[in-house]
Amino acid sequence: MIKIDNKYQPILLEALEELMYKLSLQLDDFKGEPLGDERKRLTKKQAELEKLQHLISSQKS
């Protein structure tokens, strides 16, 4: 597990939030369409980013 200094957590979380927003815009383009390969890839990426966001926000230094 990576240990992240407290002073870097806010900027990492902000960057993740921006990436999550960008990803949600990309996923929005697929709304109403079948679950194709690209949509599956983006959905998997979104889930991984959410896990990472949770790990960073819950980490105690």
Short mmCIF file of C-alpha atoms in Angstrom, two decimals:
data_model
loop_
_atom_site.label_atom_id
_atom_site.label_comp_id
_atom_site.label_asym_id
_atom_site.label_seq_id
_atom_site.Cartn_x
_atom_site.Cartn_y
_atom_site.Cartn_z
CA MET A 1 0.00 0.00 0.00
CA ILE A 2 1.23 3.46 -0.82
CA LYS A 3 1.45 5.96 2.00
CA ILE A 4 0.53 9.49 0.99
CA ASP A 5 1.52 12.49 3.06
CA ASN A 6 -1.48 14.42 4.39
CA LYS A 7 -0.42 17.57 2.55
CA TYR A 8 -0.89 15.81 -0.83
CA GLN A 9 -4.26 14.22 -0.11
CA PRO A 10 -6.41 17.28 -0.93
CA ILE A 11 -4.79 17.86 -4.32
CA LEU A 12 -4.98 14.17 -5.20
CA LEU A 13 -8.64 14.05 -4.26
CA GLU A 14 -9.31 17.19 -6.30
CA ALA A 15 -7.56 15.67 -9.32
CA LEU A 16 -9.57 12.48 -8.92
CA GLU A 17 -12.81 14.47 -8.72
CA GLU A 18 -11.94 16.25 -11.97
CA LEU A 19 -11.11 12.95 -13.63
CA MET A 20 -14.36 11.44 -12.36
CA TYR A 21 -16.27 14.40 -13.82
CA LYS A 22 -14.55 13.98 -17.18
CA LEU A 23 -15.31 10.27 -17.13
CA SER A 24 -18.98 10.89 -16.27
CA LEU A 25 -19.25 13.19 -19.32
CA GLN A 26 -17.79 10.44 -21.50
CA LEU A 27 -20.22 7.89 -20.05
CA ASP A 28 -23.10 10.28 -20.60
CA ASP A 29 -22.50 9.98 -24.35
CA PHE A 30 -23.39 6.27 -24.06
CA LYS A 31 -26.64 6.83 -22.15
CA GLY A 32 -29.43 4.72 -23.60
CA GLU A 33 -27.07 2.59 -25.65
CA PRO A 34 -26.18 -1.08 -25.13
CA LEU A 35 -23.24 -1.97 -22.92
CA GLY A 36 -20.50 -2.04 -25.56
CA ASP A 37 -16.77 -2.52 -25.09
CA GLU A 38 -15.97 1.18 -24.66
CA ARG A 39 -18.77 1.70 -22.16
CA LYS A 40 -17.61 -1.37 -20.19
CA ARG A 41 -14.05 -0.01 -20.15
CA LEU A 42 -15.18 3.40 -18.92
CA THR A 43 -17.47 1.88 -16.29
CA LYS A 44 -14.63 -0.31 -14.99
CA LYS A 45 -12.32 2.72 -14.90
CA GLN A 46 -14.96 4.68 -12.96
CA ALA A 47 -15.24 1.91 -10.35
CA GLU A 48 -11.45 1.77 -9.96
CA LEU A 49 -11.24 5.54 -9.53
CA GLU A 50 -13.96 5.43 -6.88
CA LYS A 51 -12.00 2.78 -4.96
CA LEU A 52 -8.82 4.86 -5.22
CA GLN A 53 -10.68 7.96 -4.07
CA HIS A 54 -12.00 6.05 -1.06
CA LEU A 55 -8.53 4.71 -0.20
CA ILE A 56 -6.97 8.17 -0.32
CA SER A 57 -9.73 9.86 1.64
CA SER A 58 -9.78 7.20 4.37
CA GLN A 59 -5.99 6.94 4.75
CA LYS A 60 -4.59 8.02 8.08
CA SER A 61 -1.05 9.33 8.14
#
